[in-house]
Amino acid sequence: MLKGFTRSYPPLHMLTAEQEASIHGGALYTMQKTGMQIEHQGALSLMAEAGCEVDFEAQRVRIPSWLIEECLRKVPSQFRLKARDPKQDLMVGGDSVYFMQGMGMRYIDLDTWETRPATGAEHRDAMIVADALPNIHLAEAWEIYTDRRNVPPVMGMLENLASGIRYSSKTQVAGNIKDTEIFAIEMAKAVGTDLFPEIEHACPLTIQEGGADAAFRYAEAGIPFVPALSVSSGATGPATLAGAVVLKIAETMAWVVMTQVHKPGAPMAIHHGISATDMRTGNKVLSTPSRGVGTAMMNQMLRVYGIPIWSNTGFASTSKKIDFQAGYEKSVGTLLSALTGGHVQMYQGGSSTELMYSPEMAVMEDDVAGWIGGVLEGPIFNEETLAIDLINEVGPIPGHYMGTAHTRKWWNKEDYFPQVADIEAYASWAATGKKDMLDNAKDKVAEILANHKPLPLSAGEDQALEGILVEARNHYRAKGMISDDEWALYMTELELTD
Amino acid sequence: MENEILAKLGKAVKEYDAPGAAALAGQAMELGIEPSLALDALTESIREVGDAFATGELFLPELVGAAEAMEAAMPIVEKVIKQRGETRASAGKVIAGTVFGDIHNIGKTIFSTLLTADGFEVIDLGINVPAEKFVETVRLEQPAVVAMSALLTITAQEQRNVIEALTAAGLRDGLKVIVGGGAISQRFAESIGADGYAPTAPGGVSLTRELLQI
């Protein structure tokens, strides 16, 4: 199993107990008074049977507090995520902290900063790099390069997921678009892995039919699922942080009740991210402190309920480049999320407000993840690490510690030394081409692609995966969701990648 | 009396007071005030708010608040215009909506609001709008422009379906179709036979003016 990082001290708290109670009470009240719009007849029936007040015509469910409390207690606070390589299994929850590959629609040219649809080969390479990076614990094949050249949109998730499964043995994120989760579940079964699927949610206070179907399907397959409850303050939710958190907690309650009455004890997590809105343009802004504060508040509330957490605080920056802005926007929020108890941090490689993904950025941010992990692990505290005898033995100058057995044993046990950050002295830096972190990351990507061999699928598994893809392609073509023109381009593109 | 009510109506828009604007519009119509004067009061106020938005003095919450106040008053005034068999004067009629399968509301709402503030008559069909709804509304309302939004790659294709449905219904000629949203590019717009694409809501307003040559 992959340990990831363990936070060795209690999570930082931002809310008082009174504030926690106000948010909880406000969310309970909202679910009783206004309730949730759930556009799924099966879910409505289940919830009516469980004791909710359901208006079937308006698709509105009002949920009594006792049922919410009862269902919150049923959500497991930890679950194991099985990877196709058992060494990469994860235990999500508790004090463990994992990092997840970030997301971004398009390939980015690092010379021009232009974006474009990615090829199959570029997707493969990005996944090989993610597989090699030590601090990416969960892979996100689906949501990197969702804009794949000549791949019809309806097949995007499945093509990307198959590429991810082939070129990485880490657990994969999946999702739900037009019932594609049916094929995603088949793929997972064929190679013996779990998935970590995020389920589409409509903010405010709405669960659409596709989202409910997907949550039920994943739950029935025994796969933990993750409703994605993002919000833009002042646009899809209240402009205040406290209000946005009340709304998100109310929605959390509705998802928990809907899925726990369907399958009690089904493992799940909640994916959250609160963003400010630029009130000149309506665009999401990822660079304000409210994003970090909202994360801290959500993390604290979800920990009270014992619901595992996927935080997207640092999943992207607003910057269009790999630069200082991207660095601070992504890393500071991620650090805060990790310190306040988020379990899975969506992080490495994505930027430009979901528009770009870069393997080079993923390499750079793997260093940041290592840095944050070092902070989480904290000091190792025992008689030996206190080093009292040693300090007294070495004494004052000319005493020193460089040659001691203690230093040899401990110097790299409590720290993370970066792979690509520039830590050279000036003279050697100047003499070796004045490379910065991005230059080093480019070299590292080339090195990984030349040397790293992901754990291959067996011939049978590979064949099964291909069979599912063929079935899905034909299914969506027959349903008219892939036109003849698209089909011709698609088939030619697949040959190019092969 | 008449001027006082009209001034209050205009003020209600600038104070983002939707119930107040609706009540004042009702009062004005009951008193037999010329509907065109009420329309002028409303559009003048929304233009002022639109201008203040353009210069950065006001922000979206104010712009949308003012537009909602105007939208609350408008049907009351329009009803009287229709009863008289007259039509409303505007820069042009635009039908806007987020296409089927897509529930992203904000960008489309900002676009509709900016257009309204710019003197257009906007029929906002909302989100998750099926192609048939676009066709039916175009047939009924005969707009100059249809504007479609899609944020997701997967739903962008639906814009193509709407254009095909409009063509099949014989409604495409003379109609301008524009597209926008996170998943759209100029190349995509051209590939589905749209007349124009804009990456932002203010860009969409300029594009509308450009296409209608106003």
XYZ file of C-alpha atoms in Angstrom:
712
model
C 0.000 0.000 0.000
C 1.052 3.554 -0.707
C 1.450 5.511 2.496
C 1.401 8.977 1.021
C 1.915 11.374 3.897
C 0.662 11.243 7.458
C -0.133 14.445 9.297
C 1.489 13.834 12.658
C -0.464 16.497 14.578
C -4.137 17.505 14.836
C -5.592 19.446 11.896
C -5.691 23.214 12.251
C -9.136 24.529 13.065
C -10.637 27.707 11.679
C -14.162 27.479 13.113
C -15.238 27.533 16.740
C -17.585 24.816 17.986
C -20.367 27.404 17.914
C -19.662 28.270 14.301
C -19.626 24.561 13.385
C -23.047 24.213 15.012
C -24.422 27.259 13.147
C -23.346 25.825 9.797
C -24.703 22.381 10.645
C -28.002 23.860 11.859
C -28.334 26.099 8.809
C -27.769 23.159 6.481
C -30.281 20.946 8.328
C -32.832 23.754 8.182
C -32.254 24.249 4.448
C -32.797 20.559 3.742
C -36.030 20.608 5.739
C -37.377 23.907 4.457
C -36.331 24.056 0.802
C -34.805 20.653 0.275
C -33.017 19.429 -2.825
C -34.146 19.221 -6.427
C -33.375 15.637 -7.477
C -34.144 14.902 -11.104
C -34.259 11.117 -10.723
C -37.485 9.209 -10.136
C -35.769 6.181 -8.566
C -33.936 8.370 -6.068
C -37.139 10.228 -5.223
C -38.954 6.945 -4.499
C -36.111 5.667 -2.322
C -36.029 8.890 -0.348
C -39.810 8.944 0.094
C -39.680 5.400 1.483
C -36.901 6.435 3.852
C -39.037 9.220 5.362
C -38.439 12.296 3.188
C -41.235 14.582 2.057
C -41.170 14.230 -1.724
C -42.950 16.295 -4.356
C -42.575 13.955 -7.336
C -43.841 16.446 -9.871
C -41.529 19.261 -8.781
C -38.754 16.693 -8.142
C -38.190 18.254 -4.741
C -37.127 16.335 -1.650
C -37.321 17.774 1.839
C -35.221 15.753 4.255
C -35.908 15.415 7.995
C -32.973 16.064 10.311
C -33.124 12.650 11.977
C -32.599 10.954 8.614
C -29.674 13.220 7.765
C -28.002 12.488 11.107
C -28.633 8.765 10.676
C -27.214 8.684 7.143
C -24.162 10.805 8.065
C -23.287 8.137 10.627
C -23.369 5.437 7.936
C -20.652 6.963 5.752
C -17.356 5.118 6.367
C -14.675 7.526 7.566
C -11.963 5.561 5.764
C -11.838 3.270 2.776
C -9.276 1.368 0.796
C -8.824 2.211 -2.883
C -7.472 -0.738 -4.781
C -5.002 -0.021 -7.582
C -4.098 -2.541 -10.288
C -0.681 -2.690 -8.643
C -1.337 -3.577 -4.954
C 1.722 -1.498 -3.984
C -0.257 1.557 -5.115
C -3.390 0.848 -3.039
C -4.496 3.792 -0.888
C -6.270 4.118 2.459
C -8.260 7.337 2.184
C -9.338 9.064 5.413
C -7.933 9.501 8.907
C -4.693 11.445 9.056
C -3.395 10.311 5.682
C -2.827 12.905 2.986
C -2.505 11.979 -0.676
C -1.770 14.045 -3.745
C -3.678 13.627 -6.965
C -2.603 14.588 -10.454
C -4.270 17.879 -11.460
C -6.431 18.468 -14.510
C -6.520 20.621 -17.631
C -8.267 20.425 -20.976
C -5.425 21.043 -23.387
C -1.784 20.517 -24.188
C 0.341 23.632 -23.738
C 3.318 24.649 -25.850
C 5.933 25.892 -23.387
C 7.582 28.199 -25.952
C 4.484 30.066 -27.129
C 2.106 29.389 -24.185
C -0.539 28.503 -26.769
C -2.874 25.623 -25.983
C -4.225 23.009 -28.392
C -5.978 19.624 -28.306
C -3.613 16.862 -27.218
C -2.719 13.799 -29.246
C -2.998 10.270 -27.926
C 0.798 10.085 -27.688
C 0.894 13.245 -25.575
C -1.741 11.821 -23.247
C 0.259 8.605 -22.939
C 3.457 10.524 -22.138
C 1.702 12.660 -19.513
C 0.464 9.479 -17.826
C 3.908 7.831 -17.894
C 5.334 10.924 -16.181
C 2.515 10.856 -13.592
C 3.186 7.164 -13.000
C 6.854 7.876 -12.324
C 6.393 10.795 -9.932
C 6.700 9.685 -6.314
C 4.226 12.202 -4.898
C 1.356 11.628 -7.303
C -0.607 8.974 -5.441
C -3.788 9.095 -7.529
C -3.847 9.533 -11.299
C -6.276 11.733 -13.228
C -6.113 10.334 -16.773
C -9.687 11.321 -17.491
C -9.367 15.028 -16.856
C -6.000 15.763 -18.369
C -6.410 16.612 -22.024
C -10.185 16.218 -22.096
C -9.813 18.020 -25.425
C -8.207 15.153 -27.374
C -7.507 15.699 -31.067
C -10.225 14.070 -33.191
C -11.687 12.102 -30.297
C -15.458 12.698 -30.151
C -16.331 14.358 -26.819
C -18.553 11.491 -25.718
C -15.568 9.108 -25.925
C -13.099 11.461 -24.223
C -13.356 10.033 -20.736
C -13.151 6.404 -21.832
C -10.210 6.893 -24.213
C -8.337 8.857 -21.550
C -9.163 6.358 -18.825
C -7.953 3.450 -20.956
C -4.732 5.331 -21.696
C -4.353 6.043 -17.973
C -4.881 2.411 -17.004
C -2.378 1.268 -19.639
C 0.359 3.716 -18.748
C -0.001 3.979 -14.999
C -0.666 1.412 -12.308
C -2.012 4.058 -9.899
C -5.715 4.324 -9.047
C -7.553 6.442 -11.582
C -10.146 9.162 -11.289
C -13.217 8.697 -13.494
C -16.515 10.501 -13.930
C -19.885 10.453 -15.595
C -20.874 11.772 -19.001
C -23.792 10.320 -20.932
C -23.694 6.987 -19.046
C -20.016 6.411 -19.890
C -19.545 5.253 -16.289
C -21.061 1.908 -17.337
C -18.021 1.271 -19.552
C -15.616 2.800 -17.000
C -16.809 0.290 -14.391
C -16.306 -2.555 -16.884
C -12.752 -1.348 -17.519
C -11.984 -1.204 -13.801
C -13.277 -4.746 -13.313
C -11.286 -6.016 -16.289
C -7.977 -4.920 -14.756
C -8.858 -5.392 -11.072
C -8.705 -1.793 -9.905
C -10.988 0.595 -8.064
C -11.688 4.017 -9.478
C -12.122 7.321 -7.660
C -14.948 8.855 -9.693
C -16.160 12.389 -9.230
C -19.861 12.819 -9.839
C -21.307 15.874 -11.533
C -23.369 18.125 -9.285
C -25.502 21.120 -10.241
C -25.172 24.066 -7.893
C -27.297 25.299 -6.156
C -29.329 22.505 -4.561
C -29.788 20.276 -7.628
C -28.839 16.698 -8.449
C -29.352 15.800 -12.080
C -30.455 12.427 -13.362
C -27.028 11.530 -14.802
C -25.291 12.302 -11.512
C -27.698 10.199 -9.459
C -27.459 7.308 -11.941
C -23.680 7.416 -11.842
C -23.475 7.499 -8.027
C -25.822 4.496 -7.841
C -23.885 2.576 -10.501
C -20.524 3.146 -8.855
C -21.957 2.277 -5.431
C -23.412 -0.964 -6.793
C -20.010 -1.831 -8.250
C -18.451 -1.279 -4.799
C -16.462 1.702 -6.046
C -16.206 4.763 -3.757
C -17.718 7.800 -5.463
C -17.246 11.516 -4.948
C -19.916 14.174 -5.579
C -18.124 17.316 -6.825
C -19.562 20.255 -4.904
C -17.710 23.285 -6.229
C -19.200 26.756 -6.016
C -18.502 30.243 -7.351
C -19.233 32.720 -4.555
C -21.873 35.297 -5.415
C -22.813 33.422 -8.594
C -23.800 29.813 -7.888
C -23.706 30.315 -4.125
C -23.808 33.050 -1.483
C -21.076 35.677 -1.703
C -20.108 35.073 1.923
C -17.857 32.214 2.987
C -20.122 31.131 5.834
C -23.115 31.105 3.477
C -21.259 29.201 0.772
C -20.266 26.562 3.343
C -23.853 26.250 4.639
C -24.984 25.640 1.037
C -22.245 23.066 0.377
C -22.933 21.244 3.636
C -26.674 21.193 2.859
C -25.870 19.662 -0.543
C -23.487 17.210 1.119
C -26.368 16.098 3.350
C -28.644 15.523 0.349
C -26.008 13.450 -1.468
C -25.290 11.452 1.670
C -28.961 10.674 2.290
C -29.687 9.833 -1.364
C -26.764 7.445 -1.669
C -26.863 5.943 1.844
C -30.550 5.028 1.588
C -29.683 3.401 -1.740
C -26.743 1.462 -0.320
C -26.093 1.870 3.418
C -22.398 2.058 4.254
C -21.358 2.796 0.662
C -17.911 4.405 0.756
C -17.836 7.951 -0.548
C -15.941 11.208 -0.295
C -16.873 14.815 -0.958
C -14.974 16.900 -3.498
C -15.135 20.601 -2.727
C -13.718 23.892 -3.864
C -14.992 27.408 -3.194
C -13.957 30.029 -5.741
C -14.344 33.769 -5.791
C -16.059 35.345 -8.792
C -14.580 38.229 -10.745
C -17.558 40.567 -10.674
C -16.353 42.390 -13.785
C -16.470 39.286 -15.982
C -18.183 36.496 -14.048
C -15.034 34.385 -14.342
C -13.890 32.083 -11.593
C -10.869 33.467 -9.717
C -8.486 31.017 -8.123
C -6.089 33.524 -6.602
C -7.902 34.935 -3.589
C -7.486 33.917 0.054
C -11.196 33.063 0.316
C -10.435 29.890 -1.601
C -8.098 28.748 1.141
C -10.393 29.875 3.950
C -13.391 28.138 2.337
C -11.348 24.979 2.018
C -10.351 25.098 5.668
C -13.992 25.557 6.689
C -15.229 22.706 4.480
C -12.445 20.399 5.646
C -13.331 21.060 9.268
C -17.057 20.413 8.727
C -16.501 17.220 6.730
C -14.124 15.909 9.380
C -16.829 16.457 11.992
C -19.040 14.142 9.904
C -16.198 11.701 9.248
C -16.539 12.033 5.482
C -13.295 11.609 3.502
C -12.306 14.743 1.597
C -11.061 15.503 -1.907
C -9.963 19.122 -2.015
C -9.421 20.941 -5.293
C -7.932 24.060 -3.691
C -4.708 23.842 -5.688
C -5.982 22.041 -8.761
C -5.320 25.011 -11.049
C -4.251 28.614 -10.989
C -5.648 31.553 -12.896
C -2.246 32.139 -14.492
C -1.798 31.140 -18.144
C 1.859 30.279 -17.655
C 4.013 28.237 -15.334
C 5.128 31.225 -13.311
C 5.234 32.842 -9.873
C 1.467 33.410 -9.878
C 0.738 29.770 -10.644
C 3.200 28.786 -7.936
C 1.660 30.793 -5.129
C -1.966 30.307 -6.110
C -1.664 26.544 -6.212
C 0.779 25.787 -3.433
C -0.363 28.067 -0.623
C -3.966 26.857 -0.849
C -2.873 23.234 -1.062
C -0.698 23.600 2.028
C -3.641 25.104 3.899
C -5.926 22.290 2.775
C -3.443 19.655 3.909
C -2.980 21.363 7.283
C -6.726 21.620 7.863
C -7.413 17.967 7.239
C -8.075 17.472 3.510
C -7.299 13.868 2.593
C -6.746 14.034 -1.175
C -5.221 17.150 -2.714
C -5.859 17.562 -6.425
C -2.697 19.299 -7.480
C 0.152 18.416 -9.836
C 0.252 19.696 -13.410
C -2.988 21.579 -14.083
C -3.375 25.324 -14.519
C -4.906 28.209 -16.473
C -8.316 27.706 -14.815
C -8.668 24.124 -16.078
C -7.469 24.954 -19.594
C -3.961 23.491 -19.543
C -2.085 20.480 -18.260
C 1.679 20.215 -18.356
C 3.815 17.204 -17.379
C 6.679 19.628 -16.709
C 4.504 21.518 -14.247
C 3.537 18.192 -12.663
C 7.239 17.437 -12.138
C 7.826 20.853 -10.547
C 4.810 20.510 -8.318
C 5.835 17.058 -7.239
C 8.620 18.875 -5.426
C 6.074 21.157 -3.774
C 4.001 18.113 -2.767
C 7.142 16.657 -1.206
C 7.715 19.925 0.653
C 4.138 19.949 1.966
C 4.459 16.281 2.873
C 7.563 17.136 4.902
C 5.572 19.745 6.810
C 2.760 17.253 7.462
C 5.046 14.520 8.697
C 6.551 17.012 11.160
C 9.497 16.208 13.394
C 10.389 12.697 14.500
C 10.412 12.914 18.252
C 12.297 10.431 20.424
C 15.305 10.280 22.691
C 17.655 9.768 19.786
C 16.287 12.632 17.679
C 16.441 14.995 20.650
C 20.192 14.407 20.441
C 20.894 15.682 23.960
C 23.844 13.334 24.543
C 25.246 14.206 21.119
C 25.032 17.970 21.693
C 26.933 17.510 24.919
C 29.495 15.233 23.313
C 30.231 17.573 20.380
C 30.355 20.652 22.585
C 31.440 24.104 21.322
C 33.619 24.963 18.279
C 35.767 23.314 16.929
C 33.181 20.561 17.508
C 30.850 19.810 14.556
C 28.244 17.263 13.488
C 29.193 16.401 9.916
C 31.092 13.237 10.697
C 28.864 11.796 13.378
C 26.945 8.539 13.047
C 23.854 10.483 14.151
C 24.078 12.808 11.132
C 24.664 9.892 8.762
C 21.564 8.233 10.104
C 19.222 11.196 10.308
C 20.136 13.932 7.823
C 17.504 12.989 5.247
C 14.839 11.439 7.459
C 12.793 14.534 8.291
C 13.165 16.482 5.103
C 12.365 16.414 1.424
C 15.124 17.331 -0.987
C 13.737 18.663 -4.279
C 14.219 16.837 -7.565
C 14.098 19.815 -9.895
C 14.118 23.008 -7.800
C 17.420 24.783 -8.300
C 19.487 24.309 -5.134
C 22.910 24.765 -6.723
C 25.402 27.317 -5.462
C 25.660 30.327 -7.781
C 28.992 29.349 -9.315
C 27.972 25.830 -10.276
C 24.585 27.100 -11.468
C 26.315 29.639 -13.741
C 28.732 27.015 -15.010
C 26.038 24.492 -15.917
C 23.850 26.595 -18.182
C 21.992 28.763 -15.633
C 19.059 26.402 -15.558
C 15.960 27.224 -13.595
C 13.322 24.908 -12.177
C 11.360 24.702 -15.445
C 14.511 23.846 -17.434
C 15.264 21.090 -14.942
C 11.689 19.841 -15.175
C 11.951 19.580 -18.967
C 15.102 17.478 -18.550
C 13.360 15.343 -15.945
C 10.367 14.690 -18.236
C 12.739 13.609 -21.017
C 14.595 11.354 -18.582
C 11.368 9.752 -17.318
C 10.088 9.138 -20.836
C 13.385 7.529 -21.802
C 13.639 5.280 -18.771
C 10.384 4.754 -16.898
C 8.402 1.639 -17.732
C 4.960 1.527 -16.123
C 3.800 -1.879 -14.904
C 2.299 -3.372 -18.074
C -1.148 -4.910 -18.342
C -1.269 -8.606 -19.111
C -2.143 -9.430 -22.717
C -5.583 -10.581 -21.558
C -6.231 -7.361 -19.623
C -5.106 -5.223 -22.529
C -7.370 -7.140 -24.880
C -10.322 -6.811 -22.496
C -9.732 -3.056 -22.229
C -9.626 -2.694 -26.001
C -12.795 -4.792 -26.302
C -14.661 -2.440 -23.951
C -13.444 0.589 -25.899
C -14.615 -0.929 -29.189
C -17.987 -1.710 -27.648
C -18.321 1.862 -26.331
C -17.274 3.434 -29.642
C -19.867 1.377 -31.500
C -22.512 2.042 -28.864
C -22.199 5.832 -29.070
C -21.938 5.747 -32.854
C -25.154 3.707 -33.020
C -26.803 6.232 -30.683
C -25.959 9.007 -33.149
C -23.564 10.720 -30.751
C -20.651 10.322 -33.158
C -21.304 11.573 -36.696
C -19.848 9.850 -39.788
C -17.352 12.670 -40.290
C -16.253 12.499 -36.662
C -15.983 8.719 -36.894
C -13.658 8.864 -39.919
C -11.320 11.366 -38.219
C -11.472 9.402 -34.974
C -10.464 6.103 -36.586
C -7.555 7.740 -38.438
C -6.392 9.379 -35.197
C -6.462 6.078 -33.307
C -4.272 4.471 -35.978
C -1.775 7.326 -35.590
C -1.547 6.747 -31.833
C -1.121 2.991 -32.228
C -47.897 62.770 -11.244
C -46.969 61.037 -14.493
C -43.381 62.263 -14.385
C -43.092 61.413 -10.749
C -44.122 57.786 -11.334
C -41.802 57.454 -14.327
C -38.926 58.879 -12.300
C -39.646 56.406 -9.517
C -39.796 53.560 -12.031
C -36.381 54.481 -13.389
C -35.044 54.840 -9.857
C -36.353 51.395 -8.879
C -34.158 49.856 -11.592
C -31.131 51.803 -10.386
C -31.863 50.681 -6.845
C -32.181 47.017 -7.905
C -35.731 46.943 -6.555
C -37.631 44.312 -8.584
C -40.900 44.299 -6.592
C -40.881 48.108 -6.565
C -40.289 48.302 -10.326
C -43.127 45.844 -10.998
C -45.521 47.742 -8.713
C -44.638 51.095 -10.294
C -45.019 49.689 -13.809
C -48.482 48.401 -12.822
C -49.375 51.754 -11.348
C -48.184 53.584 -14.459
C -50.231 51.359 -16.761
C -53.304 51.703 -14.568
C -52.988 55.469 -14.742
C -52.905 55.198 -18.531
C -49.342 56.447 -18.903
C -48.032 55.893 -22.432
C -46.183 52.498 -22.363
C -43.394 53.855 -24.569
C -42.624 56.426 -21.859
C -42.411 53.672 -19.248
C -40.124 51.718 -21.581
C -37.919 54.775 -22.014
C -37.647 55.206 -18.251
C -36.638 51.572 -17.838
C -34.139 51.463 -20.706
C -32.564 54.774 -19.764
C -31.887 53.475 -16.256
C -30.531 50.130 -17.392
C -28.269 51.942 -19.860
C -26.905 54.121 -17.075
C -26.183 51.022 -15.016
C -24.668 49.350 -18.105
C -22.405 52.347 -18.707
C -21.290 52.371 -15.072
C -20.536 48.659 -15.407
C -18.505 49.285 -18.551
C -16.382 51.911 -16.789
C -15.789 49.678 -13.791
C -17.813 51.813 -11.420
C -20.402 49.081 -10.889
C -20.041 45.301 -10.974
C -22.070 42.269 -12.024
C -24.173 42.068 -8.840
C -25.427 45.607 -9.550
C -25.873 45.005 -13.275
C -27.783 41.755 -12.790
C -29.811 43.293 -9.947
C -30.842 46.209 -12.182
C -31.661 43.871 -15.080
C -33.843 41.749 -12.803
C -35.719 44.864 -11.699
C -36.232 45.795 -15.339
C -37.347 42.254 -16.199
C -39.909 42.408 -13.388
C -41.442 45.582 -14.839
C -41.146 44.761 -18.533
C -43.934 42.148 -18.984
C -46.439 44.550 -17.408
C -45.583 47.267 -19.890
C -45.286 44.849 -22.834
C -48.738 43.465 -22.121
C -50.247 46.901 -22.714
C -48.158 47.400 -25.866
C -49.431 44.078 -27.209
C -53.032 44.881 -26.262
C -52.730 47.968 -28.400
C -51.425 45.876 -31.284
C -48.113 47.739 -31.219
C -44.573 46.369 -31.042
C -41.761 47.287 -28.715
C -38.923 49.375 -30.105
C -35.498 47.907 -29.411
C -32.058 47.598 -30.959
C -33.065 44.067 -31.992
C -34.559 40.895 -30.660
C -32.204 38.171 -29.406
C -32.991 34.694 -28.160
C -30.372 33.356 -25.770
C -29.986 30.008 -24.053
C -27.578 27.388 -22.755
C -27.956 24.285 -24.912
C -29.432 20.927 -23.952
C -27.372 18.885 -21.516
C -25.590 21.944 -20.143
C -26.683 23.683 -16.976
C -24.114 26.477 -16.856
C -26.088 29.633 -16.334
C -23.783 32.456 -15.351
C -22.029 33.351 -18.618
C -25.259 33.269 -20.589
C -27.025 35.403 -17.963
C -24.258 38.007 -18.045
C -24.500 38.118 -21.847
C -28.298 38.511 -21.752
C -28.026 41.219 -19.118
C -25.401 43.186 -21.027
C -27.518 42.977 -24.182
C -30.583 44.197 -22.313
C -28.558 47.070 -20.920
C -27.463 47.846 -24.460
C -31.052 48.298 -25.615
C -31.774 44.861 -27.067
C -34.891 42.862 -26.395
C -33.676 39.562 -24.993
C -35.656 36.385 -24.586
C -33.606 34.244 -22.236
C -34.653 30.606 -22.541
C -32.510 29.591 -19.579
C -30.366 26.457 -19.327
C -30.597 22.908 -20.676
C -32.644 24.189 -23.651
C -33.581 21.497 -26.205
C -33.149 22.228 -29.918
C -36.929 22.075 -30.400
C -37.383 24.883 -27.891
C -34.976 27.114 -29.831
C -36.828 26.295 -33.079
C -40.270 26.869 -31.592
C -39.250 30.217 -30.059
C -37.576 31.420 -33.248
C -40.726 30.577 -35.199
C -42.877 32.458 -32.720
C -40.692 35.464 -31.931
C -38.786 35.919 -35.200
C -35.609 37.249 -33.588
C -32.664 38.778 -35.422
C -30.155 36.693 -33.482
C -30.002 33.347 -31.693
C -27.205 33.112 -29.137
C -26.164 29.773 -27.655
C -23.843 28.975 -24.798
C -22.085 25.723 -23.876
C -19.391 25.339 -21.264
C -18.601 21.667 -21.789
C -16.897 20.029 -24.759
C -19.541 17.340 -24.704
C -22.457 19.793 -24.917
C -20.838 22.092 -27.472
C -21.949 19.572 -30.122
C -25.532 20.388 -29.226
C -25.029 23.833 -30.788
C -24.542 22.043 -34.098
C -27.832 20.189 -33.558
C -29.678 23.449 -32.939
C -28.295 24.999 -36.132
C -29.259 21.887 -38.085
C -32.746 21.934 -36.565
C -33.180 25.627 -37.457
C -32.074 24.884 -41.029
C -34.404 21.872 -41.269
C -37.291 24.035 -40.060
C -36.526 26.600 -42.771
C -35.715 29.282 -40.199
C -31.972 29.710 -40.740
C -32.071 32.201 -43.631
C -31.745 35.780 -42.477
C -31.175 34.675 -38.896
C -27.819 35.275 -37.244
C -26.596 32.492 -34.980
C -23.805 33.159 -32.524
C -22.101 30.846 -30.047
C -19.992 31.187 -26.929
C -18.929 29.393 -23.771
C -15.860 27.759 -22.314
C -15.725 24.871 -24.785
C -16.117 26.974 -27.936
C -13.496 28.347 -30.314
C -13.661 30.324 -33.537
C -12.752 27.193 -35.474
C -15.499 25.193 -33.806
C -18.025 27.970 -34.494
C -17.097 27.933 -38.172
C -17.255 24.133 -38.310
C -20.864 24.063 -37.131
C -21.952 26.886 -39.443
C -22.438 29.624 -36.834
C -22.251 33.261 -37.951
C -20.008 34.302 -35.130
C -18.212 33.443 -31.912
C -17.170 35.544 -28.954
C -15.011 34.412 -26.048
C -16.598 36.756 -23.487
C -20.033 38.197 -22.720
C -19.077 41.823 -23.627
C -17.505 40.410 -26.805
C -20.850 38.769 -27.546
C -22.603 42.133 -27.342
C -20.107 43.723 -29.769
C -20.509 40.733 -32.080
C -24.291 41.100 -32.031
C -24.018 44.772 -32.963
C -21.481 43.993 -35.674
C -23.619 41.263 -37.256
C -26.726 43.465 -37.210
C -24.668 46.406 -38.477
C -25.829 48.753 -35.736
